[in-house]
Tab-separated table of C-alpha atoms in Angstrom:
chain	number	residue	atom	x	y	z
A	1	MET	CA	-6.964	121.957	134.688
A	2	ILE	CA	-3.392	122.186	135.019
A	3	GLN	CA	-2.136	122.352	138.346
A	4	VAL	CA	0.670	124.397	140.018
A	5	GLY	CA	2.482	124.143	143.350
A	6	LEU	CA	1.598	127.133	145.991
A	7	LEU	CA	4.469	128.720	147.442
A	8	THR	CA	4.370	131.384	150.637
A	9	GLU	CA	5.941	134.524	149.296
A	10	LEU	CA	9.224	133.471	151.508
A	11	GLN	CA	9.329	130.429	149.217
A	12	LYS	CA	8.749	131.907	146.596
A	13	ASP	CA	11.870	134.377	147.388
A	14	GLU	CA	14.009	131.371	148.678
A	15	LEU	CA	13.806	130.051	144.836
A	16	VAL	CA	14.205	132.764	142.999
A	17	GLY	CA	17.756	132.203	141.119
A	18	GLN	CA	17.906	128.689	142.142
A	19	LEU	CA	18.890	125.514	139.854
A	20	TYR	CA	15.818	122.883	140.019
A	21	ALA	CA	18.066	120.367	137.580
A	22	PRO	CA	21.160	121.440	135.702
A	23	ASP	CA	20.400	124.412	133.184
A	24	SER	CA	16.839	125.035	134.261
A	25	TYR	CA	15.543	127.766	136.977
A	26	PHE	CA	12.663	127.744	139.004
A	27	ASN	CA	10.302	130.685	138.197
A	28	PRO	CA	7.617	131.375	140.388
A	29	ILE	CA	4.953	133.348	138.933
A	30	GLN	CA	1.779	134.979	140.536
A	31	ASP	CA	-1.721	133.677	139.482
A	32	ILE	CA	-4.986	135.665	138.798
A	33	ASN	CA	-5.417	135.882	142.487
A	34	ASP	CA	-1.555	136.963	143.129
A	35	ASN	CA	-0.883	133.408	144.664
A	36	TRP	CA	2.754	132.458	143.951
A	37	VAL	CA	2.836	129.350	142.235
A	38	ILE	CA	5.703	127.322	140.458
A	39	SER	CA	4.722	123.955	137.979
A	40	GLN	CA	4.440	120.677	138.426
A	41	GLU	CA	7.484	120.078	136.280
A	42	GLU	CA	9.775	122.208	138.886
A	43	MET	CA	8.068	120.183	141.863
A	44	TYR	CA	8.975	116.979	140.929
A	45	ASN	CA	11.833	117.330	138.839
A	46	ASN	CA	13.863	119.040	141.299
A	47	GLU	CA	17.264	117.725	141.947
A	48	ASN	CA	18.367	121.192	143.990
A	49	GLU	CA	18.558	119.186	147.640
A	50	LEU	CA	18.605	122.894	149.400
A	51	VAL	CA	14.833	123.006	148.137
A	52	ALA	CA	13.599	119.484	148.389
A	53	TRP	CA	10.684	120.730	150.160
A	54	VAL	CA	8.876	121.905	147.054
A	55	LYS	CA	8.287	118.057	146.202
A	56	ASP	CA	5.554	118.823	149.172
A	57	LEU	CA	3.899	121.702	147.987
A	58	PRO	CA	-0.066	121.616	148.095
A	59	LEU	CA	-1.700	121.520	144.381
A	60	ILE	CA	-3.471	124.253	143.415
A	61	ASP	CA	-5.840	125.102	140.285
A	62	PHE	CA	-3.876	127.407	137.865
A	63	GLU	CA	-5.895	130.117	136.703
A	64	PRO	CA	-3.287	132.746	135.119
A	65	LYS	CA	-3.799	136.186	134.753
A	66	PRO	CA	-6.077	137.627	131.986
A	67	SER	CA	-4.107	138.254	128.487
A	68	PRO	CA	-2.560	141.523	128.687
A	69	PHE	CA	-3.148	142.229	125.123
A	70	PRO	CA	-6.962	143.565	123.638
A	71	PRO	CA	-7.612	141.147	120.729
A	72	THR	CA	-6.986	143.593	118.520
A	73	GLU	CA	-2.792	143.132	119.912
B	1	MET	CA	35.582	108.678	93.411
B	2	TYR	CA	32.948	107.788	95.752
B	3	LEU	CA	35.192	107.105	98.549
B	4	ILE	CA	36.074	111.045	97.905
B	5	ASN	CA	32.650	112.576	97.671
B	6	SER	CA	31.866	110.576	100.968
B	7	PHE	CA	34.872	111.435	103.320
B	8	ARG	CA	35.384	115.046	102.254
B	9	PHE	CA	39.139	115.168	102.826
B	10	GLY	CA	39.920	111.470	102.032
B	11	GLY	CA	41.158	108.922	104.522
B	12	GLY	CA	39.521	107.195	107.015
B	13	ALA	CA	37.075	109.179	109.450
B	14	PRO	CA	34.958	111.109	107.338
B	15	ALA	CA	35.660	114.668	108.029
B	16	VAL	CA	33.263	116.755	110.419
B	17	ASP	CA	32.197	120.179	109.865
B	18	PRO	CA	34.379	122.588	112.321
B	19	ASP	CA	31.493	124.468	113.309
B	20	ALA	CA	29.528	121.483	113.526
B	21	GLN	CA	31.824	119.960	115.801
B	22	ALA	CA	32.333	122.858	117.463
B	23	PHE	CA	28.622	122.289	118.541
B	24	ILE	CA	28.822	118.548	119.364
B	25	THR	CA	31.699	119.255	121.380
B	26	ALA	CA	29.950	121.591	123.764
B	27	ALA	CA	26.643	119.956	123.730
B	28	SER	CA	28.284	116.532	124.662
B	29	ILE	CA	26.499	114.818	121.266
B	30	THR	CA	27.472	110.950	121.455
B	31	ASP	CA	24.937	109.334	119.158
B	32	PRO	CA	26.159	108.882	115.725
B	33	THR	CA	22.959	110.284	114.016
B	34	GLN	CA	22.075	113.171	115.576
B	35	GLN	CA	26.033	113.736	115.283
B	36	SER	CA	25.650	113.044	111.433
B	37	ALA	CA	22.109	115.006	111.269
B	38	ILE	CA	24.139	118.152	113.029
B	39	ASP	CA	26.814	117.805	110.355
B	40	THR	CA	24.447	118.107	107.961
B	41	LEU	CA	22.414	120.611	108.747
B	42	VAL	CA	25.585	122.857	108.840
B	43	THR	CA	27.166	121.700	105.695
B	44	ASP	CA	23.794	122.479	103.813
B	45	LEU	CA	23.215	125.667	105.213
B	46	LYS	CA	26.597	126.866	104.522
B	47	GLY	CA	25.903	125.386	100.984
B	48	TYR	CA	22.883	127.476	100.503
B	49	GLY	CA	24.586	130.778	101.890
B	50	ILE	CA	22.066	131.021	105.325
B	51	TRP	CA	24.795	130.148	107.625
B	52	THR	CA	26.531	133.622	107.466
B	53	LYS	CA	22.807	134.909	107.636
B	54	THR	CA	21.848	133.439	110.994
B	55	LYS	CA	22.755	134.967	114.789
B	56	ALA	CA	21.014	131.641	116.476
B	57	ILE	CA	20.239	128.296	115.592
B	58	TYR	CA	18.882	126.239	117.959
B	59	PRO	CA	19.048	122.638	116.666
B	60	PHE	CA	17.318	121.016	120.151
B	61	VAL	CA	19.754	117.708	119.978
B	62	GLY	CA	21.205	115.539	123.297
B	63	GLY	CA	17.775	115.562	125.167
B	64	THR	CA	18.682	117.376	128.295
B	65	ALA	CA	18.855	121.198	129.247
B	66	SER	CA	22.329	121.186	129.292
B	67	SER	CA	22.723	120.023	125.567
B	68	HIS	CA	19.490	122.114	124.591
B	69	LYS	CA	20.804	125.294	125.877
B	70	PHE	CA	23.847	125.498	123.041
B	71	ASN	CA	23.836	128.199	119.763
B	72	LEU	CA	24.859	125.954	116.908
B	73	LYS	CA	26.471	129.346	115.846
B	74	ASP	CA	28.452	129.840	118.458
B	75	PRO	CA	28.400	126.645	121.308
B	76	GLN	CA	29.978	129.328	124.193
B	77	ASP	CA	28.089	128.978	127.391
B	78	THR	CA	27.643	132.632	127.576
B	79	ASP	CA	24.823	135.068	126.866
B	80	ALA	CA	26.836	137.365	124.589
B	81	ALA	CA	27.159	133.602	122.372
B	82	PHE	CA	22.892	133.783	123.024
B	83	ARG	CA	23.035	130.548	124.705
B	84	LEU	CA	19.935	130.166	126.263
B	85	THR	CA	18.328	130.020	130.147
B	86	PHE	CA	15.539	127.765	130.593
B	87	SER	CA	13.246	129.000	133.456
B	88	GLY	CA	10.555	127.057	134.656
B	89	GLY	CA	8.899	123.508	133.545
B	90	TRP	CA	10.366	122.509	130.613
B	91	THR	CA	10.400	119.224	129.106
B	92	HIS	CA	13.288	117.864	127.109
B	93	SER	CA	13.430	115.195	125.686
B	94	VAL	CA	15.399	113.850	121.727
B	95	ASN	CA	12.342	115.266	120.295
B	96	GLY	CA	12.895	118.895	121.504
B	97	VAL	CA	11.367	121.446	124.304
B	98	GLN	CA	8.484	121.819	125.254
B	99	GLY	CA	6.795	124.039	127.634
B	100	ASN	CA	3.344	124.025	129.947
B	101	LEU	CA	1.333	126.702	129.265
B	102	THR	CA	2.232	127.969	132.920
B	103	ASN	CA	5.852	129.757	133.451
B	104	ALA	CA	8.279	127.737	130.681
B	105	PHE	CA	10.509	130.102	129.266
B	106	ALA	CA	14.138	130.404	127.619
B	107	ASP	CA	16.136	133.510	127.291
B	108	THR	CA	17.951	134.163	124.027
B	109	TYR	CA	19.625	137.113	124.983
B	110	LEU	CA	19.269	138.189	121.671
B	111	VAL	CA	18.155	142.008	121.347
B	112	PRO	CA	16.711	142.790	117.800
B	113	SER	CA	17.442	146.054	118.223
B	114	THR	CA	21.376	145.363	118.842
B	115	ASN	CA	22.041	141.997	117.047
B	116	LEU	CA	20.047	142.458	114.340
B	117	VAL	CA	20.320	144.097	110.836
B	118	THR	CA	17.106	146.025	110.387
B	119	ASP	CA	15.430	143.816	108.226
B	120	ASN	CA	15.179	140.216	109.711
B	121	HIS	CA	13.275	136.527	109.834
B	122	VAL	CA	12.606	134.297	112.783
B	123	SER	CA	11.635	130.676	112.536
B	124	ILE	CA	10.511	128.172	114.657
B	125	TYR	CA	9.865	124.197	114.290
B	126	LEU	CA	6.577	122.987	115.772
B	127	ASN	CA	5.748	119.283	116.214
B	128	THR	CA	3.114	119.066	118.366
B	129	LEU	CA	-0.015	120.602	117.351
B	130	PHE	CA	-1.686	123.638	119.886
B	131	THR	CA	-3.863	122.231	122.204
B	132	SER	CA	-5.285	125.079	124.528
B	133	GLY	CA	-4.370	128.511	125.781
B	134	SER	CA	-6.096	131.759	124.985
B	135	SER	CA	-2.860	133.271	122.841
B	136	PRO	CA	0.568	131.252	123.556
B	137	TYR	CA	3.324	132.499	121.683
B	138	ASN	CA	5.802	130.084	120.805
B	139	ILE	CA	9.009	132.759	120.160
B	140	GLY	CA	8.647	136.599	120.989
B	141	ALA	CA	9.758	139.926	121.810
B	142	TYR	CA	7.582	142.935	122.068
B	143	ASN	CA	7.458	146.401	123.137
B	144	ALA	CA	4.427	147.894	121.337
B	145	VAL	CA	1.913	146.497	118.504
B	146	THR	CA	4.485	148.108	115.697
B	147	GLN	CA	7.169	147.541	117.452
B	148	ALA	CA	7.753	143.465	117.911
B	149	LEU	CA	9.173	140.483	116.703
B	150	ALA	CA	7.253	137.217	117.185
B	151	ILE	CA	5.044	133.854	116.111
B	152	ARG	CA	2.181	132.574	117.466
B	153	THR	CA	0.689	129.480	115.571
B	154	MET	CA	-2.940	130.483	117.065
B	155	GLY	CA	-4.960	132.354	119.221
B	156	THR	CA	-8.472	130.972	120.275
B	157	PHE	CA	-10.097	134.423	120.761
B	158	ASP	CA	-9.608	135.460	117.552
B	159	ASN	CA	-8.935	132.306	115.806
B	160	SER	CA	-5.823	133.488	114.193
B	161	SER	CA	-2.374	132.862	114.056
B	162	ARG	CA	-0.130	135.827	114.161
B	163	THR	CA	3.604	137.354	113.404
B	164	TYR	CA	4.960	140.519	114.240
B	165	ASN	CA	7.756	141.809	112.031
B	166	TYR	CA	7.636	144.249	113.145
B	167	SER	CA	4.017	145.376	112.959
B	168	GLN	CA	1.920	142.631	113.179
B	169	ILE	CA	-0.128	140.193	110.751
B	170	ASP	CA	-2.844	138.034	111.463
B	171	ILE	CA	-4.336	135.025	109.650
B	172	ALA	CA	-7.545	133.588	110.204
B	173	ASN	CA	-6.442	129.924	111.063
B	174	THR	CA	-8.458	127.519	108.462
B	175	ILE	CA	-5.517	124.925	107.652
B	176	GLY	CA	-6.369	123.266	111.263
B	177	ASN	CA	-2.581	122.415	111.757
B	178	THR	CA	-0.333	124.404	113.745
B	179	ALA	CA	2.615	121.918	113.195
B	180	GLY	CA	5.361	122.599	110.981
B	181	PHE	CA	8.031	125.149	110.280
B	182	TRP	CA	6.994	128.703	110.782
B	183	LEU	CA	8.774	131.180	108.954
B	184	ASN	CA	8.348	135.133	109.507
B	185	ASN	CA	10.838	136.858	106.978
B	186	ILE	CA	11.319	140.336	105.274
B	187	ILE	CA	11.572	140.145	101.464
B	188	SER	CA	11.736	144.194	99.295
B	189	SER	CA	9.655	145.490	102.086
B	190	ASN	CA	7.051	143.097	102.602
B	191	HIS	CA	6.899	141.437	106.132
B	192	ARG	CA	5.951	137.347	104.959
B	193	GLN	CA	4.386	134.838	107.096
B	194	LEU	CA	5.532	131.189	106.011
B	195	ARG	CA	4.309	127.790	106.998
B	196	ASN	CA	6.300	124.951	105.247
B	197	ASN	CA	7.382	126.962	102.769
B	198	VAL	CA	3.639	127.989	101.834
B	199	LEU	CA	3.223	132.129	101.853
B	200	ARG	CA	0.220	132.433	104.126
B	201	SER	CA	0.175	136.195	104.210
B	202	SER	CA	1.936	139.387	103.531
B	203	ALA	CA	2.066	142.685	104.613
B	204	THR	CA	4.005	145.702	103.350
B	205	LYS	CA	6.416	146.146	106.504
B	206	THR	CA	6.134	148.972	109.478
B	207	GLY	CA	7.221	149.804	112.914
B	208	THR	CA	10.625	149.707	114.562
B	209	VAL	CA	12.705	147.028	116.065
B	210	PRO	CA	11.616	145.970	119.191
B	211	THR	CA	14.425	146.595	122.133
B	212	GLN	CA	13.684	143.581	124.292
B	213	LYS	CA	15.105	140.418	124.181
B	214	VAL	CA	13.430	137.560	122.309
B	215	TYR	CA	12.242	134.215	124.441
B	216	LEU	CA	11.432	131.451	123.122
B	217	GLY	CA	8.032	129.320	124.597
B	218	ALA	CA	6.460	132.557	125.329
B	219	LEU	CA	6.421	136.497	124.548
B	220	ASN	CA	8.618	138.810	126.203
B	221	LEU	CA	6.183	140.702	126.751
B	222	ASN	CA	8.409	144.531	128.060
B	223	GLY	CA	10.421	142.364	130.035
B	224	THR	CA	8.443	139.916	131.327
B	225	ALA	CA	7.729	136.484	129.984
B	226	SER	CA	3.762	136.027	128.982
B	227	LEU	CA	1.589	133.700	127.308
B	228	PHE	CA	3.470	130.917	127.484
B	229	THR	CA	3.013	127.780	125.017
B	230	ASN	CA	3.219	124.019	125.202
B	231	GLN	CA	4.026	123.769	121.444
B	232	ARG	CA	7.093	121.462	121.360
B	233	ILE	CA	9.831	123.240	119.493
B	234	ALA	CA	12.388	120.752	117.350
B	235	LEU	CA	14.308	123.752	116.354
B	236	SER	CA	14.524	127.836	115.982
B	237	THR	CA	16.708	130.344	113.862
B	238	ILE	CA	17.136	133.968	114.278
B	239	GLY	CA	19.223	136.002	111.795
B	240	ASP	CA	19.017	138.469	108.678
B	241	ASN	CA	16.559	138.560	106.100
B	242	LEU	CA	16.337	135.529	103.753
B	243	THR	CA	15.436	135.522	99.403
B	244	ALA	CA	12.633	134.066	98.563
B	245	THR	CA	15.059	130.969	97.561
B	246	GLU	CA	16.860	130.970	100.807
B	247	GLU	CA	13.519	130.826	102.310
B	248	GLY	CA	12.697	127.348	100.443
B	249	ASN	CA	16.242	126.449	101.420
B	250	LEU	CA	16.031	126.916	105.363
B	251	TYR	CA	12.575	124.315	105.027
B	252	THR	CA	14.565	121.922	103.200
B	253	ALA	CA	17.415	121.706	105.455
B	254	VAL	CA	15.029	122.105	108.477
B	255	GLN	CA	13.051	119.533	106.980
B	256	ALA	CA	15.831	116.712	106.175
B	257	PHE	CA	17.086	117.759	109.821
B	258	ASN	CA	14.159	116.422	111.281
B	259	THR	CA	13.553	113.871	109.476
B	260	THR	CA	17.059	112.345	110.483
B	261	LEU	CA	15.993	112.507	113.813
B	262	SER	CA	12.388	110.927	113.058
B	263	ARG	CA	10.606	113.934	114.853
B	264	GLN	CA	9.412	115.716	111.700
B	265	VAL	CA	5.548	116.925	110.689
């Protein structure tokens, strides 16, 4: 099971539009329970000192939202 | 005579194609093998007449996001040049770019309805296998089932690969190998799906050109990155449609390029 870092709504807002490494932007997404999360790659490769706290985010199992496609699409 | 063939303009150092040099400079490629591979790729594509048919070529050389973001066709650091913007958890290496099945995608800024002629091609070279995910897309722009441009190598819910150009082709995955060079092309109103230059299926083209931007590593589903993959991408091209001969020549050039970089499959 893939694990991801759990964000609060305020933390999500702080990361949107921010770089975590050169030419690499954070991309917070919502899981099946509408939790805001980021990947471990973003957490552990972060070079942005303004959001250094991302490395300490609690990890949760990633449960993606269901596929938006029916099987015929 | 041999010297003249090896050194295109004679004299000391070998001449590098100016388009290749522009990319090498922009992407800060210092490794001689990588520089040579880029130069050969450009000269091969020009020799085959494919260069002018492409709008974007992402060779993923250099090993970092800052080198991988550049479009070989126009290596300017602008959206209008179709320079990639990476979002989410990508892993960059000398072998290409790899998403994470979670949130990694790259925006090409290329809109098929604006930037491509009616018939077009999309290709992607994948040098790792599909491992998991219900329906991950490697590249794509999607408005509707008859208005999309996309490649998916595998879907676990229907055990099929899928391409859109602009309508949909599904192919049961009897090959057991999702790595390789996947090409989505149109010839004489037929939508064709090829892997390693072997035609897997074709169908009469229907549908309309999508208005969404093309994303790499995921599907741009009406403006939202969705259905993320984790297959590693070693190269991708987007452009006008190719002839059958050009389909084969593109595969030859791309395979030679990745072989030079020791990352072929």
